[in-house]
Amino acid sequence: MARIGSAPVALALSIGTLFPPCVESAEWQPTLSIGTSATLSDNALLRPHGQEEADLIISASPTIAVNKNGARLKVKGSYTPWFYTYLAGTGETTVRNTMDGVASLEAVENLVYVDGRANIYQSFISPFGGQPNDPGTVSSNRTEVATLGLSPYIRGELAGGSRYELRDDVNYTTFRTGERPDLLSNAVIGRWSGKGGTVIVPGIEYNYTSTQFGSQPAFVTQLVRARAGLNLSTDFQVFATGGYESNDFVFSRQQGTIYGGGFDWKPSPRTSVRASVERRFFGNSYDFDALYRTRLTAWKLRGGRSVQTSQQQFQQAGSGSTGIRDALDSLLSTSIPDPVARAQFINQLLIQSGLGSFLNGPTPVYSPRVLLVENIEPSLAIQGTRTTLTFSVFWRKTKPLSDAVATNAVDALAGLNDITQRGGSISLIHKLNSKQSADASIYRIGTKGANGAVAGAAPFESTQSMFRVGLSQQISTQTSASVGLRWQTFNSNSVTNFQERAVLVTLTHSFF
């Protein structure tokens, strides 16, 4: 198959954004809050036994958030710089950033659209190193990741009722530390589907994807699929796919036919199941997503087996979408119908339980290769009158499907056959009264790497556990405070072990 250059497509689709028509006005809804905290840690540098140094870590974290829900322009985002000072001098005064922003513009009515994404979050260099959830503790394994995305596209309906879409997704990822080359990916997608509501709905899709690590040659994948959907009922559809793929992984090429199928089932607003399987050059790929919600519970199960790159793993981590977060979002959709207010409430719950944005599950694996990723993530959220309880489990295996294009870069899979991460969390928040609540949470992650460089060699292994208890007090409608205790331990056969105990005090005030 001939390759196409996607830059002209992105440029052509972006022209409509330079001279957009008058966008219907809607109120911008800004919010501003500031949090201050003091953490007394007996091991602020996370050093091994006998080398611990205590410190009092002071932080301030102002958060500015905006929301606009216009007819043509929608924006939602927040930014928080975390300022840290170490009174005993174990670390240098520093700033760590978090940001989450999405925007959508209908540039030309019913035709040209542009989506944008921007995320900054704290991640880790090696999945085998320590992964402290508190960004105030000093860790050489921590790095700051920034991901940017722009997606111009055209979408419309033809005279006979069929629909078309031509889209260009451009994503860029850069790292503050860790000596990692930046990542750039580009996906051009063209699709056509027959008129909906008929018994049989035909469709066809073309997908061109390239991923580049720094200045190295890009990995390129091209897929063409035909699809036939069968509407067996209003809530159950099955489909079959067939097509061809061509993959250029720089040092190797794979091509051949692909085929598969799946179903979508939504018997009620509270229940949905989606599953698909496809035969590809590496074997079977699959994807499933199931949700079941009752008045008090939300059950979530998702998983898959697919070709990925490190770029996709960092994008998924930056989006903040986790099993617990998704389950809570579904559980609270009735009691908090406004999605912005619901997201703010969920963030508050996760931060209060110690399972905020800094511990989202498996660590992204940075490797300048094409990867085969298999994962399973069940989760459960339960909300009673005064108690919220969440469970989450994850399992992810990452294997190389190609040689590395940048051997001098940080490569977590260098010399390894695969990396397996498994873990989970439990959190409990109980309201003691209208203004007081108590919380407890536990988190554990284990990472194992099968050593492929030396026959019979022991695998690389590491395990980290964290336990936290706390008490929160609502001082006023806009001010809250909390105190807590944290204990965490890390054990590994390849890097330094550590143990830490800490006392946590926080004060948060919302101005508007």
Coordinates of N, CA, C and O in Angstrom, one line a residue, residues 58-210:
I58 N 6.7 21.5 53.1 CA 5.6 22.5 53.0 C 5.2 22.7 51.6 O 6.1 22.8 50.7
S59 N 3.9 22.7 51.2 CA 3.5 22.9 49.9 C 2.3 23.8 49.8 O 1.6 23.9 50.7
A60 N 2.3 24.5 48.6 CA 1.1 25.3 48.3 C 0.7 25.0 46.9 O 1.6 24.8 46.0
S61 N -0.6 24.8 46.6 CA -1.1 24.4 45.3 C -2.3 25.1 44.9 O -3.4 24.7 45.2
P62 N -2.2 26.3 44.3 CA -3.3 27.0 43.7 C -3.9 26.2 42.5 O -3.1 25.7 41.7
T63 N -5.2 26.2 42.3 CA -5.8 25.5 41.2 C -6.8 26.5 40.5 O -7.6 27.1 41.1
I64 N -6.5 26.7 39.2 CA -7.4 27.5 38.4 C -8.1 26.6 37.4 O -7.4 25.8 36.7
A65 N -9.4 26.6 37.4 CA -10.2 25.8 36.4 C -11.2 26.6 35.7 O -11.7 27.6 36.2
V66 N -11.5 26.2 34.4 CA -12.4 26.9 33.6 C -13.4 25.9 33.0 O -13.0 24.8 32.7
N67 N -14.6 26.3 32.7 CA -15.5 25.5 32.0 C -16.4 26.4 31.1 O -16.9 27.4 31.6
K68 N -16.6 26.0 29.9 CA -17.5 26.7 29.0 C -18.2 25.7 28.2 O -17.6 24.8 27.5
N69 N -19.5 25.8 28.2 CA -20.3 24.8 27.5 C -21.2 25.5 26.5 O -22.4 25.7 26.7
G70 N -20.6 26.0 25.4 CA -21.4 26.8 24.4 C -21.9 25.8 23.3 O -21.6 24.6 23.3
A71 N -22.7 26.4 22.5 CA -23.3 25.6 21.4 C -22.2 25.1 20.4 O -22.3 24.0 19.8
R72 N -21.2 25.9 20.2 CA -20.2 25.6 19.2 C -18.8 25.4 19.8 O -17.9 24.8 19.2
L73 N -18.6 25.9 21.0 CA -17.3 25.8 21.7 C -17.5 25.3 23.1 O -18.3 25.8 23.9
K74 N -16.7 24.2 23.4 CA -16.8 23.6 24.7 C -15.3 23.5 25.2 O -14.5 23.0 24.5
V75 N -15.1 24.0 26.4 CA -13.8 24.0 27.0 C -13.9 23.5 28.5 O -14.8 24.0 29.2
K76 N -13.1 22.6 28.9 CA -13.0 22.2 30.3 C -11.6 21.9 30.7 O -10.9 21.2 30.0
G77 N -11.1 22.6 31.7 CA -9.7 22.4 32.1 C -9.3 22.9 33.4 O -10.0 23.8 34.0
S78 N -8.2 22.4 34.0 CA -7.7 22.9 35.3 C -6.2 22.8 35.3 O -5.6 21.9 34.6
Y79 N -5.6 23.7 36.0 CA -4.1 23.7 36.1 C -3.7 23.9 37.6 O -4.3 24.8 38.2
T80 N -2.8 23.1 38.1 CA -2.3 23.2 39.4 C -0.8 23.2 39.5 O -0.2 22.1 39.1
P81 N -0.1 24.2 39.8 CA 1.4 24.1 40.1 C 1.5 23.8 41.6 O 0.9 24.4 42.5
W82 N 2.3 22.8 41.9 CA 2.6 22.4 43.3 C 4.0 22.9 43.7 O 5.0 22.5 43.2
F83 N 4.0 23.9 44.7 CA 5.2 24.5 45.1 C 5.7 23.7 46.4 O 4.9 23.7 47.4
Y84 N 6.9 23.3 46.4 CA 7.4 22.5 47.6 C 8.6 23.1 48.1 O 9.6 23.5 47.4
T85 N 8.7 23.2 49.5 CA 9.8 23.7 50.2 C 10.2 22.6 51.3 O 9.3 22.1 52.0
Y86 N 11.5 22.3 51.5 CA 12.0 21.3 52.4 C 12.7 22.0 53.5 O 13.8 22.5 53.3
L87 N 12.1 22.1 54.7 CA 12.6 22.9 55.8 C 14.0 22.4 56.3 O 14.8 23.2 56.7
A88 N 14.2 21.1 56.2 CA 15.5 20.5 56.7 C 16.5 20.4 55.6 O 17.6 20.0 55.8
G89 N 16.1 20.9 54.4 CA 17.1 20.9 53.3 C 17.3 19.6 52.6 O 18.3 19.4 51.8
T90 N 16.5 18.6 52.8 CA 16.7 17.3 52.1 C 16.5 17.4 50.6 O 17.1 16.6 49.8
G91 N 15.7 18.3 50.2 CA 15.4 18.6 48.7 C 15.5 20.0 48.4 O 15.4 20.9 49.3
E92 N 15.5 20.4 47.1 CA 15.5 21.7 46.7 C 14.1 22.2 46.5 O 13.2 21.5 46.1
T93 N 13.9 23.5 46.8 CA 12.6 24.1 46.5 C 12.2 23.9 45.0 O 13.1 24.2 44.1
T94 N 11.1 23.4 44.7 CA 10.7 23.0 43.4 C 9.3 23.2 43.1 O 8.5 23.4 44.0
V95 N 8.9 23.1 41.8 CA 7.5 23.2 41.4 C 7.2 22.0 40.5 O 8.0 21.6 39.6
R96 N 6.1 21.3 40.8 CA 5.6 20.2 40.0 C 4.2 20.5 39.5 O 3.4 21.0 40.3
N97 N 3.9 20.2 38.3 CA 2.7 20.7 37.6 C 1.8 19.6 37.3 O 2.2 18.4 37.0
T98 N 0.5 19.9 37.4 CA -0.6 19.0 36.9 C -1.5 19.8 36.1 O -1.9 21.0 36.5
M99 N -2.0 19.3 35.0 CA -3.0 20.0 34.1 C -3.8 19.0 33.4 O -3.3 18.0 33.0
D100 N -5.1 19.4 33.2 CA -6.0 18.5 32.4 C -6.9 19.4 31.7 O -7.7 20.1 32.3
G101 N -6.8 19.4 30.4 CA -7.7 20.3 29.6 C -8.1 19.7 28.3 O -7.4 19.0 27.6
V102 N -9.4 19.9 27.9 CA -10.0 19.4 26.7 C -10.8 20.6 26.1 O -11.4 21.4 26.8
A103 N -10.8 20.7 24.8 CA -11.6 21.7 24.1 C -12.2 21.1 22.8 O -11.5 20.3 22.2
S104 N -13.3 21.6 22.4 CA -14.0 21.1 21.2 C -14.6 22.3 20.5 O -15.4 23.1 21.1
L105 N -14.3 22.5 19.2 CA -14.8 23.7 18.4 C -15.5 23.2 17.2 O -14.9 22.4 16.4
E106 N -16.7 23.6 17.0 CA -17.4 23.4 15.7 C -17.1 24.6 14.8 O -17.8 25.6 14.9
A107 N -16.0 24.5 14.0 CA -15.5 25.6 13.3 C -16.4 26.0 12.1 O -16.7 27.2 11.9
V108 N -16.9 25.1 11.4 CA -17.9 25.3 10.3 C -19.1 24.4 10.6 O -19.0 23.2 10.8
E109 N -20.3 25.0 10.8 CA -21.5 24.3 11.3 C -21.7 23.0 10.5 O -21.8 23.0 9.3
N110 N -21.8 21.9 11.3 CA -22.2 20.6 10.8 C -21.2 20.1 9.7 O -21.5 19.2 8.9
L111 N -19.9 20.6 9.8 CA -18.9 20.1 8.8 C -17.5 20.0 9.4 O -17.0 18.9 9.4
V112 N -16.9 21.1 9.9 CA -15.5 21.1 10.3 C -15.4 21.3 11.8 O -16.1 22.2 12.4
Y113 N -14.7 20.4 12.4 CA -14.5 20.4 13.9 C -13.0 20.3 14.2 O -12.2 19.9 13.5
V114 N -12.7 20.8 15.4 CA -11.4 20.7 16.0 C -11.4 20.3 17.4 O -12.1 21.0 18.2
D115 N -10.8 19.3 17.8 CA -10.7 18.9 19.2 C -9.2 19.1 19.7 O -8.3 18.9 18.9
G116 N -9.1 19.5 20.9 CA -7.7 19.7 21.5 C -7.6 19.1 22.9 O -8.6 19.0 23.6
R117 N -6.4 18.7 23.2 CA -6.2 18.1 24.5 C -4.8 18.5 25.1 O -3.9 18.7 24.3
A118 N -4.7 18.7 26.4 CA -3.4 19.1 27.0 C -3.4 18.5 28.4 O -4.4 18.8 29.2
N119 N -2.4 17.8 28.7 CA -2.3 17.2 30.0 C -0.8 17.3 30.5 O 0.1 17.1 29.7
I120 N -0.7 17.6 31.8 CA 0.6 17.5 32.5 C 0.4 16.7 33.7 O -0.6 16.9 34.5
Y121 N 1.2 15.7 33.9 CA 1.1 14.8 35.1 C 2.4 14.3 35.5 O 3.4 14.3 34.8
Q122 N 2.4 13.7 36.8 CA 3.7 13.1 37.3 C 3.6 11.6 37.1 O 2.7 10.9 37.4
S123 N 4.7 11.1 36.4 CA 4.8 9.7 36.2 C 6.2 9.2 36.7 O 6.8 9.9 37.4
F124 N 6.5 8.0 36.2 CA 7.8 7.4 36.7 C 8.6 6.9 35.6 O 8.1 6.5 34.5
I125 N 9.9 7.0 35.7 CA 10.9 6.6 34.7 C 10.9 5.1 34.5 O 10.8 4.6 33.3
S126 N 11.0 4.3 35.5 CA 11.1 2.9 35.4 C 9.9 2.2 36.2 O 9.6 2.6 37.3
P127 N 9.3 1.2 35.6 CA 8.2 0.5 36.3 C 8.7 -0.3 37.4 O 8.0 -0.8 38.3
F128 N 10.1 -0.5 37.5 CA 10.7 -1.3 38.6 C 11.1 -0.5 39.8 O 11.5 -1.0 40.8
G129 N 11.1 0.8 39.6 CA 11.6 1.7 40.7 C 10.4 2.1 41.6 O 9.3 1.7 41.4
G130 N 10.8 2.8 42.7 CA 9.8 3.2 43.6 C 8.8 4.2 43.0 O 9.2 5.0 42.2
Q131 N 7.5 4.2 43.4 CA 6.5 5.0 42.8 C 5.7 5.7 43.9 O 4.5 5.4 44.1
P132 N 6.3 6.6 44.6 CA 5.5 7.3 45.7 C 4.4 8.1 45.1 O 4.6 8.9 44.2
N133 N 3.2 8.0 45.8 CA 2.1 8.8 45.2 C 2.1 10.3 45.7 O 1.4 11.1 45.1
D134 N 3.0 10.6 46.6 CA 3.1 12.0 47.1 C 4.2 12.7 46.3 O 5.4 12.3 46.4
P135 N 3.9 13.7 45.4 CA 4.9 14.3 44.6 C 5.9 15.2 45.5 O 6.9 15.6 44.9
G136 N 5.6 15.3 46.8 CA 6.5 16.1 47.6 C 7.7 15.3 48.0 O 8.8 15.8 48.3
T137 N 7.6 14.0 48.1 CA 8.8 13.1 48.5 C 9.8 13.1 47.3 O 9.4 13.1 46.1
V138 N 11.1 13.1 47.6 CA 12.1 13.2 46.6 C 12.4 11.8 46.0 O 12.7 10.9 46.7
S139 N 12.2 11.7 44.7 CA 12.4 10.4 44.0 C 13.1 10.6 42.7 O 12.6 11.4 41.9
S140 N 14.3 10.0 42.5 CA 14.9 10.1 41.2 C 14.2 9.3 40.1 O 14.5 9.4 38.9
N141 N 13.2 8.6 40.5 CA 12.4 7.8 39.5 C 11.2 8.6 39.0 O 10.5 8.1 38.1
R142 N 11.0 9.8 39.5 CA 9.8 10.6 39.0 C 10.2 11.4 37.8 O 11.3 12.0 37.7
T143 N 9.2 11.6 36.9 CA 9.4 12.5 35.8 C 8.0 13.2 35.5 O 7.0 12.7 35.9
E144 N 8.1 14.4 35.0 CA 6.9 15.1 34.6 C 6.6 14.9 33.1 O 7.5 15.1 32.3
V145 N 5.4 14.5 32.8 CA 5.0 14.2 31.4 C 4.0 15.2 30.9 O 3.1 15.5 31.6
A146 N 4.2 15.8 29.7 CA 3.3 16.7 29.1 C 2.8 16.1 27.8 O 3.7 15.6 27.0
T147 N 1.5 16.0 27.6 CA 1.0 15.4 26.3 C 0.1 16.5 25.7 O -0.8 17.1 26.4
L148 N 0.2 16.7 24.4 CA -0.6 17.7 23.7 C -1.2 16.9 22.5 O -0.6 16.1 21.9
G149 N -2.5 17.3 22.2 CA -3.1 16.6 21.1 C -4.0 17.6 20.3 O -4.6 18.5 20.9
L150 N -4.0 17.5 19.0 CA -4.9 18.3 18.1 C -5.5 17.4 17.1 O -4.8 16.6 16.4
S151 N -6.8 17.5 17.0 CA -7.6 16.6 16.1 C -8.6 17.4 15.2 O -9.7 17.6 15.6
P152 N -8.1 17.9 14.1 CA -9.1 18.5 13.1 C -9.8 17.4 12.3 O -9.1 16.4 12.0
Y153 N -11.0 17.6 12.0 CA -11.8 16.6 11.3 C -13.0 17.2 10.6 O -13.5 18.2 11.0
I154 N -13.4 16.5 9.5 CA -14.7 16.9 8.9 C -15.6 15.7 9.1 O -15.2 14.5 9.0
R155 N -16.9 16.0 9.3 CA -17.8 14.9 9.5 C -19.2 15.4 8.9 O -19.5 16.5 9.1
G156 N -19.9 14.5 8.3 CA -21.2 14.9 7.7 C -22.0 13.7 7.3 O -21.6 12.6 7.4
E157 N -23.2 14.1 6.7 CA -24.1 13.1 6.2 C -24.4 13.3 4.7 O -24.6 14.4 4.3
L158 N -24.4 12.2 4.0 CA -24.6 12.3 2.5 C -26.1 12.2 2.3 O -26.9 11.9 3.2
A159 N -26.5 12.4 1.0 CA -27.9 12.5 0.7 C -28.7 11.2 1.0 O -29.9 11.3 1.4
G160 N -28.1 10.0 0.9 CA -28.8 8.8 1.2 C -28.9 8.4 2.6 O -29.5 7.4 3.0
G161 N -28.3 9.3 3.5 CA -28.4 9.0 4.9 C -27.1 8.3 5.5 O -27.0 8.2 6.7
S162 N -26.1 8.0 4.6 CA -24.9 7.5 5.1 C -24.0 8.6 5.7 O -24.2 9.8 5.3
R163 N -23.0 8.2 6.4 CA -22.2 9.2 7.1 C -20.7 9.0 6.8 O -20.3 7.9 6.5
Y164 N -19.9 10.1 6.8 CA -18.5 10.0 6.6 C -17.8 10.9 7.6 O -18.3 11.8 8.2
E165 N -16.4 10.5 7.7 CA -15.6 11.3 8.6 C -14.1 11.2 8.1 O -13.7 10.1 7.8
L166 N -13.4 12.2 8.1 CA -12.0 12.3 7.8 C -11.3 13.0 8.9 O -11.6 14.2 9.2
R167 N -10.4 12.4 9.6 CA -9.8 12.9 10.9 C -8.3 12.7 10.9 O -7.8 11.8 10.4
D168 N -7.7 13.7 11.5 CA -6.2 13.7 11.7 C -5.9 13.9 13.2 O -6.1 15.0 13.7
D169 N -5.4 12.9 13.9 CA -5.1 13.0 15.3 C -3.6 13.1 15.4 O -2.8 12.2 15.1
V170 N -3.1 14.3 15.9 CA -1.7 14.5 16.1 C -1.5 14.6 17.6 O -2.1 15.4 18.3
N171 N -0.5 13.8 18.1 CA -0.2 13.8 19.6 C 1.3 13.9 19.8 O 2.1 13.3 19.1
Y172 N 1.6 14.7 20.8 CA 3.0 15.0 21.1 C 3.2 14.8 22.6 O 2.4 15.2 23.4
T173 N 4.3 14.1 23.0 CA 4.6 13.8 24.4 C 6.0 14.2 24.7 O 6.9 13.8 23.9
T174 N 6.3 14.9 25.8 CA 7.6 15.3 26.1 C 7.8 15.1 27.6 O 6.8 15.0 28.4
F175 N 9.1 15.0 28.1 CA 9.4 14.6 29.4 C 10.3 15.6 30.0 O 11.3 16.1 29.4
R176 N 10.1 15.9 31.3 CA 10.9 16.9 32.0 C 12.3 16.3 32.4 O 13.3 17.0 32.3
T177 N 12.3 15.1 32.7 CA 13.6 14.4 33.1 C 13.5 13.0 32.6 O 12.5 12.5 32.0
G178 N 14.6 12.3 32.7 CA 14.7 10.9 32.4 C 15.4 10.6 31.1 O 15.5 9.4 30.7
E179 N 15.9 11.6 30.4 CA 16.7 11.4 29.2 C 15.9 10.6 28.1 O 16.4 9.7 27.4
R180 N 14.6 10.9 28.0 CA 13.8 10.2 27.0 C 13.5 11.1 25.8 O 13.2 12.3 26.0
P181 N 13.7 10.6 24.6 CA 13.3 11.4 23.4 C 11.8 11.7 23.4 O 11.0 10.9 23.9
D182 N 11.4 12.8 22.8 CA 10.0 13.2 22.7 C 9.3 12.2 21.8 O 10.0 11.5 20.9
L183 N 8.0 12.1 21.9 CA 7.2 11.2 21.1 C 6.3 12.0 20.3 O 5.6 12.9 20.7
L184 N 6.1 11.6 19.0 CA 5.2 12.2 18.1 C 4.5 11.2 17.3 O 5.1 10.3 16.7
S185 N 3.1 11.2 17.4 CA 2.3 10.3 16.6 C 1.3 11.0 15.8 O 0.9 12.1 16.2
N186 N 0.9 10.4 14.7 CA 0.0 11.0 13.8 C -0.9 9.9 13.2 O -0.4 8.9 12.7
A187 N -2.2 10.0 13.3 CA -3.1 9.0 12.8 C -4.1 9.7 11.9 O -4.9 10.6 12.4
V188 N -4.2 9.3 10.7 CA -5.2 9.7 9.7 C -6.2 8.6 9.6 O -5.9 7.5 9.3
I189 N -7.5 9.0 9.8 CA -8.6 8.0 9.8 C -9.6 8.5 8.8 O -10.1 9.6 9.0
G190 N -10.0 7.7 7.9 CA -11.1 8.0 7.0 C -12.2 6.8 7.1 O -11.8 5.7 7.1
R191 N -13.4 7.2 7.4 CA -14.4 6.1 7.5 C -15.7 6.6 6.9 O -16.1 7.8 6.8
W192 N -16.5 5.6 6.4 CA -17.8 5.8 5.8 C -18.7 4.6 6.4 O -18.3 3.5 6.5
S193 N -19.9 5.0 6.8 CA -20.9 4.0 7.3 C -22.2 4.2 6.6 O -22.6 5.4 6.4
G194 N -22.9 3.1 6.4 CA -24.3 3.2 5.8 C -25.3 3.8 6.7 O -25.0 4.1 7.9
K195 N -26.5 4.0 6.2 CA -27.5 4.6 7.0 C -27.9 3.8 8.2 O -28.1 2.6 8.2
G196 N -27.9 4.5 9.4 CA -28.2 3.8 10.6 C -29.7 3.5 10.7 O -30.5 4.1 10.0
G197 N -30.1 2.6 11.6 CA -31.4 2.2 11.7 C -31.9 1.1 10.8 O -33.0 0.6 11.0
T198 N -31.1 0.7 9.8 CA -31.5 -0.4 8.9 C -31.0 -1.7 9.5 O -30.2 -1.7 10.5
V199 N -31.5 -2.8 9.0 CA -31.1 -4.1 9.5 C -29.6 -4.4 9.3 O -28.9 -4.8 10.2
I200 N -29.1 -4.1 8.1 CA -27.7 -4.3 7.8 C -27.1 -2.9 7.6 O -27.6 -2.1 6.7
V201 N -26.0 -2.6 8.3 CA -25.3 -1.3 8.1 C -23.9 -1.6 7.6 O -23.0 -2.1 8.4
P202 N -23.5 -1.3 6.4 CA -22.2 -1.5 5.9 C -21.3 -0.4 6.3 O -21.7 0.7 6.7
G203 N -19.9 -0.6 6.2 CA -19.0 0.5 6.5 C -17.6 0.1 6.0 O -17.3 -1.1 5.7
I204 N -16.8 1.1 5.9 CA -15.4 0.9 5.5 C -14.5 1.9 6.2 O -15.0 3.0 6.5
E205 N -13.3 1.5 6.5 CA -12.4 2.4 7.3 C -11.0 2.2 6.8 O -10.5 1.1 6.6
Y206 N -10.2 3.4 6.7 CA -8.8 3.4 6.4 C -8.1 4.1 7.6 O -8.5 5.1 8.0
N207 N -7.0 3.5 8.0 CA -6.2 4.0 9.2 C -4.8 4.0 8.9 O -4.2 3.0 8.6
Y208 N -4.1 5.2 8.9 CA -2.7 5.4 8.7 C -2.1 5.9 10.0 O -2.5 7.0 10.5
T209 N -1.2 5.2 10.7 CA -0.6 5.7 11.9 C 0.9 5.6 11.9 O 1.5 4.6 11.5
S210 N 1.5 6.7 12.3 CA 3.0 6.7 12.4 C 3.3 7.2 13.8 O 2.7 8.1 14.4

